[in-house]
Every structure is written in C-alpha cells, then in structure tokens.
Amino acid sequence: MANTPQAKKRIRRNQARATINKNRVSRIRTLVKKVEAAVASGDKDAAATALKAAQPEMARGVAKGVLHKNTVARKYARLTKSVNAIA
C-alpha cells in the first residue's frame, strides 16, 4: 500500500485516467464498428459519414497516447479502402 501522499495521489490519478482512457477506446471501437456495419450493408453514404466521424476520434486517441499511431494508420487505410470499394 502507498505510504506517501504523492503515491496516494498517483493511485487516485491513475484510476481516473484509466477510466477516461477506457471510455475513449470504447468510443473509438463503437465508431469503427458503425463504419464496418455500414460497409457490410453496402450503404456508401452511411459508411462515408461514419468514417468521417470515426477518423477525428481515432486521431485524438493517438494524440492522447491511448492508441499507437501505426495501429490507427492501418485502421484508417483498411476502413477507407473498404468504403471506397462499395459500388
């Protein structure tokens, strides 16, 4: 157990940050699933709109250090490719 006030504060802060980060990743996953669902249904307009909503959130995840930049770049590329492939 933490003894110093600083260590106790770090525990509180880490728990708060973990909650925020978990919510952020969950939100990103939900947005990505919406894009994938729109692609699966074949609706290009809905897929493009969902992709436009997901990209800034994914970029924010990289900026906040929640996701790795290469992971997000790969997801961008795959999602964009799948949206563009819809006839």
Short mmCIF file of N, CA and C in Angstrom, two decimals:
data_model
loop_
_atom_site.label_atom_id
_atom_site.label_comp_id
_atom_site.label_asym_id
_atom_site.label_seq_id
_atom_site.Cartn_x
_atom_site.Cartn_y
_atom_site.Cartn_z
N MET A 1 0.85 -1.19 0.00
CA MET A 1 0.00 0.00 0.00
C MET A 1 0.89 1.24 0.00
N ALA A 2 0.39 2.28 -0.66
CA ALA A 2 1.16 3.51 -0.77
C ALA A 2 1.26 4.20 0.60
N ASN A 3 2.45 4.73 0.89
CA ASN A 3 2.65 5.41 2.17
C ASN A 3 2.67 6.92 2.01
N THR A 4 3.30 7.40 0.96
CA THR A 4 3.47 8.85 0.83
C THR A 4 2.22 9.47 0.22
N PRO A 5 1.99 10.74 0.54
CA PRO A 5 0.84 11.43 -0.06
C PRO A 5 0.92 11.46 -1.59
N GLN A 6 2.14 11.59 -2.10
CA GLN A 6 2.31 11.62 -3.55
C GLN A 6 1.90 10.29 -4.19
N ALA A 7 2.28 9.20 -3.55
CA ALA A 7 1.93 7.87 -4.07
C ALA A 7 0.42 7.65 -4.01
N LYS A 8 -0.21 8.13 -2.94
CA LYS A 8 -1.67 8.01 -2.82
C LYS A 8 -2.36 8.82 -3.92
N LYS A 9 -1.86 9.99 -4.18
CA LYS A 9 -2.42 10.84 -5.23
C LYS A 9 -2.25 10.18 -6.60
N ARG A 10 -1.08 9.57 -6.83
CA ARG A 10 -0.82 8.89 -8.09
C ARG A 10 -1.82 7.75 -8.31
N ILE A 11 -2.13 7.02 -7.26
CA ILE A 11 -3.10 5.92 -7.38
C ILE A 11 -4.46 6.47 -7.80
N ARG A 12 -4.89 7.56 -7.14
CA ARG A 12 -6.18 8.18 -7.49
C ARG A 12 -6.16 8.67 -8.93
N ARG A 13 -5.08 9.32 -9.31
CA ARG A 13 -4.96 9.89 -10.65
C ARG A 13 -4.94 8.80 -11.72
N ASN A 14 -4.18 7.73 -11.44
CA ASN A 14 -4.10 6.63 -12.40
C ASN A 14 -5.45 5.96 -12.61
N GLN A 15 -6.22 5.82 -11.54
CA GLN A 15 -7.55 5.23 -11.67
C GLN A 15 -8.46 6.12 -12.51
N ALA A 16 -8.37 7.43 -12.29
CA ALA A 16 -9.19 8.36 -13.06
C ALA A 16 -8.80 8.34 -14.53
N ARG A 17 -7.50 8.35 -14.81
CA ARG A 17 -7.03 8.33 -16.20
C ARG A 17 -7.40 7.02 -16.88
N ALA A 18 -7.32 5.91 -16.16
CA ALA A 18 -7.67 4.61 -16.73
C ALA A 18 -9.13 4.59 -17.17
N THR A 19 -9.99 5.19 -16.37
CA THR A 19 -11.41 5.27 -16.71
C THR A 19 -11.62 6.10 -17.97
N ILE A 20 -10.95 7.24 -18.03
CA ILE A 20 -11.06 8.11 -19.20
C ILE A 20 -10.55 7.40 -20.45
N ASN A 21 -9.40 6.74 -20.33
CA ASN A 21 -8.81 6.05 -21.47
C ASN A 21 -9.69 4.89 -21.94
N LYS A 22 -10.28 4.17 -20.99
CA LYS A 22 -11.16 3.05 -21.33
C LYS A 22 -12.37 3.55 -22.09
N ASN A 23 -12.94 4.66 -21.65
CA ASN A 23 -14.09 5.25 -22.34
C ASN A 23 -13.72 5.70 -23.75
N ARG A 24 -12.54 6.28 -23.89
CA ARG A 24 -12.08 6.76 -25.20
C ARG A 24 -11.92 5.60 -26.18
N VAL A 25 -11.28 4.52 -25.73
CA VAL A 25 -11.07 3.36 -26.60
C VAL A 25 -12.42 2.73 -26.95
N SER A 26 -13.31 2.67 -25.99
CA SER A 26 -14.64 2.11 -26.23
C SER A 26 -15.39 2.92 -27.29
N ARG A 27 -15.31 4.23 -27.19
CA ARG A 27 -15.97 5.12 -28.16
C ARG A 27 -15.39 4.92 -29.56
N ILE A 28 -14.08 4.78 -29.64
CA ILE A 28 -13.42 4.56 -30.94
C ILE A 28 -13.87 3.23 -31.52
N ARG A 29 -13.90 2.18 -30.71
CA ARG A 29 -14.32 0.87 -31.19
C ARG A 29 -15.75 0.92 -31.72
N THR A 30 -16.62 1.62 -31.01
CA THR A 30 -18.02 1.74 -31.43
C THR A 30 -18.11 2.44 -32.78
N LEU A 31 -17.35 3.51 -32.96
CA LEU A 31 -17.38 4.24 -34.23
C LEU A 31 -16.85 3.38 -35.37
N VAL A 32 -15.80 2.61 -35.11
CA VAL A 32 -15.24 1.73 -36.14
C VAL A 32 -16.26 0.66 -36.51
N LYS A 33 -16.96 0.12 -35.52
CA LYS A 33 -17.98 -0.89 -35.78
C LYS A 33 -19.11 -0.31 -36.63
N LYS A 34 -19.45 0.96 -36.41
CA LYS A 34 -20.50 1.59 -37.23
C LYS A 34 -20.07 1.67 -38.69
N VAL A 35 -18.80 1.99 -38.92
CA VAL A 35 -18.28 2.04 -40.29
C VAL A 35 -18.36 0.65 -40.91
N GLU A 36 -17.89 -0.35 -40.17
CA GLU A 36 -17.88 -1.72 -40.69
C GLU A 36 -19.30 -2.22 -40.97
N ALA A 37 -20.25 -1.85 -40.11
CA ALA A 37 -21.64 -2.26 -40.32
C ALA A 37 -22.22 -1.60 -41.57
N ALA A 38 -21.91 -0.34 -41.78
CA ALA A 38 -22.38 0.37 -42.97
C ALA A 38 -21.78 -0.22 -44.23
N VAL A 39 -20.50 -0.60 -44.16
CA VAL A 39 -19.84 -1.24 -45.31
C VAL A 39 -20.49 -2.58 -45.59
N ALA A 40 -20.77 -3.34 -44.54
CA ALA A 40 -21.38 -4.66 -44.70
C ALA A 40 -22.78 -4.56 -45.32
N SER A 41 -23.50 -3.49 -44.99
CA SER A 41 -24.85 -3.31 -45.54
C SER A 41 -24.80 -2.77 -46.96
N GLY A 42 -23.65 -2.25 -47.38
CA GLY A 42 -23.49 -1.75 -48.74
C GLY A 42 -23.94 -0.31 -48.94
N ASP A 43 -24.16 0.40 -47.85
CA ASP A 43 -24.61 1.80 -47.93
C ASP A 43 -23.40 2.72 -47.93
N LYS A 44 -23.03 3.21 -49.11
CA LYS A 44 -21.80 4.00 -49.25
C LYS A 44 -21.90 5.34 -48.52
N ASP A 45 -23.06 6.01 -48.60
CA ASP A 45 -23.21 7.31 -47.94
C ASP A 45 -23.09 7.18 -46.43
N ALA A 46 -23.76 6.18 -45.87
CA ALA A 46 -23.70 5.96 -44.41
C ALA A 46 -22.28 5.58 -43.99
N ALA A 47 -21.62 4.77 -44.81
CA ALA A 47 -20.25 4.35 -44.49
C ALA A 47 -19.30 5.54 -44.52
N ALA A 48 -19.44 6.40 -45.53
CA ALA A 48 -18.58 7.58 -45.63
C ALA A 48 -18.81 8.53 -44.46
N THR A 49 -20.06 8.70 -44.08
CA THR A 49 -20.39 9.57 -42.94
C THR A 49 -19.83 9.00 -41.65
N ALA A 50 -19.98 7.69 -41.47
CA ALA A 50 -19.47 7.05 -40.25
C ALA A 50 -17.94 7.13 -40.21
N LEU A 51 -17.29 6.98 -41.36
CA LEU A 51 -15.83 7.07 -41.42
C LEU A 51 -15.38 8.48 -41.07
N LYS A 52 -16.12 9.47 -41.56
CA LYS A 52 -15.78 10.87 -41.28
C LYS A 52 -15.90 11.18 -39.79
N ALA A 53 -16.82 10.50 -39.12
CA ALA A 53 -16.99 10.68 -37.67
C ALA A 53 -15.91 9.93 -36.89
N ALA A 54 -15.47 8.79 -37.42
CA ALA A 54 -14.51 7.95 -36.69
C ALA A 54 -13.09 8.49 -36.77
N GLN A 55 -12.71 9.08 -37.90
CA GLN A 55 -11.32 9.49 -38.09
C GLN A 55 -10.83 10.50 -37.06
N PRO A 56 -11.57 11.58 -36.77
CA PRO A 56 -11.06 12.52 -35.75
C PRO A 56 -10.92 11.89 -34.36
N GLU A 57 -11.84 11.00 -34.05
CA GLU A 57 -11.79 10.34 -32.73
C GLU A 57 -10.57 9.42 -32.65
N MET A 58 -10.26 8.74 -33.73
CA MET A 58 -9.08 7.89 -33.77
C MET A 58 -7.81 8.73 -33.66
N ALA A 59 -7.78 9.85 -34.36
CA ALA A 59 -6.62 10.74 -34.29
C ALA A 59 -6.44 11.29 -32.87
N ARG A 60 -7.55 11.57 -32.21
CA ARG A 60 -7.50 12.05 -30.84
C ARG A 60 -6.94 10.96 -29.92
N GLY A 61 -7.29 9.72 -30.20
CA GLY A 61 -6.76 8.60 -29.42
C GLY A 61 -5.25 8.50 -29.54
N VAL A 62 -4.73 8.77 -30.74
CA VAL A 62 -3.28 8.78 -30.95
C VAL A 62 -2.65 9.94 -30.19
N ALA A 63 -3.25 11.11 -30.30
CA ALA A 63 -2.71 12.30 -29.65
C ALA A 63 -2.67 12.15 -28.14
N LYS A 64 -3.66 11.45 -27.59
CA LYS A 64 -3.73 11.26 -26.14
C LYS A 64 -2.89 10.07 -25.68
N GLY A 65 -2.33 9.31 -26.62
CA GLY A 65 -1.47 8.20 -26.25
C GLY A 65 -2.23 6.93 -25.89
N VAL A 66 -3.49 6.85 -26.29
CA VAL A 66 -4.29 5.67 -25.96
C VAL A 66 -4.07 4.57 -27.00
N LEU A 67 -3.87 4.97 -28.25
CA LEU A 67 -3.63 4.03 -29.34
C LEU A 67 -2.31 4.36 -30.03
N HIS A 68 -1.69 3.35 -30.60
CA HIS A 68 -0.44 3.56 -31.32
C HIS A 68 -0.74 4.15 -32.70
N LYS A 69 0.12 5.06 -33.15
CA LYS A 69 -0.15 5.75 -34.41
C LYS A 69 -0.19 4.81 -35.60
N ASN A 70 0.64 3.77 -35.60
CA ASN A 70 0.64 2.83 -36.72
C ASN A 70 -0.63 1.99 -36.75
N THR A 71 -1.15 1.67 -35.58
CA THR A 71 -2.40 0.92 -35.48
C THR A 71 -3.52 1.73 -36.10
N VAL A 72 -3.59 3.00 -35.74
CA VAL A 72 -4.64 3.86 -36.26
C VAL A 72 -4.46 4.09 -37.76
N ALA A 73 -3.23 4.27 -38.21
CA ALA A 73 -2.97 4.46 -39.64
C ALA A 73 -3.44 3.23 -40.42
N ARG A 74 -3.17 2.06 -39.88
CA ARG A 74 -3.59 0.82 -40.54
C ARG A 74 -5.11 0.74 -40.60
N LYS A 75 -5.78 1.09 -39.50
CA LYS A 75 -7.24 1.05 -39.47
C LYS A 75 -7.84 2.07 -40.44
N TYR A 76 -7.27 3.28 -40.47
CA TYR A 76 -7.70 4.30 -41.44
C TYR A 76 -7.68 3.72 -42.85
N ALA A 77 -6.52 3.15 -43.20
CA ALA A 77 -6.31 2.66 -44.56
C ALA A 77 -7.31 1.56 -44.89
N ARG A 78 -7.49 0.62 -43.99
CA ARG A 78 -8.39 -0.50 -44.26
C ARG A 78 -9.83 -0.04 -44.36
N LEU A 79 -10.24 0.85 -43.45
CA LEU A 79 -11.62 1.34 -43.48
C LEU A 79 -11.88 2.16 -44.74
N THR A 80 -10.94 3.03 -45.08
CA THR A 80 -11.10 3.86 -46.28
C THR A 80 -11.17 2.99 -47.53
N LYS A 81 -10.32 1.99 -47.58
CA LYS A 81 -10.30 1.08 -48.72
C LYS A 81 -11.64 0.34 -48.84
N SER A 82 -12.17 -0.10 -47.71
CA SER A 82 -13.44 -0.84 -47.74
C SER A 82 -14.60 0.07 -48.12
N VAL A 83 -14.57 1.33 -47.67
CA VAL A 83 -15.63 2.28 -48.03
C VAL A 83 -15.56 2.59 -49.52
N ASN A 84 -14.36 2.80 -50.03
CA ASN A 84 -14.18 3.13 -51.44
C ASN A 84 -14.54 1.95 -52.35
N ALA A 85 -14.46 0.73 -51.83
CA ALA A 85 -14.75 -0.45 -52.62
C ALA A 85 -16.24 -0.67 -52.84
N ILE A 86 -17.08 0.04 -52.07
CA ILE A 86 -18.52 -0.10 -52.24
C ILE A 86 -18.92 0.50 -53.59
N ALA A 87 -19.65 -0.26 -54.36
CA ALA A 87 -20.03 0.22 -55.70
C ALA A 87 -21.16 1.22 -55.64
#
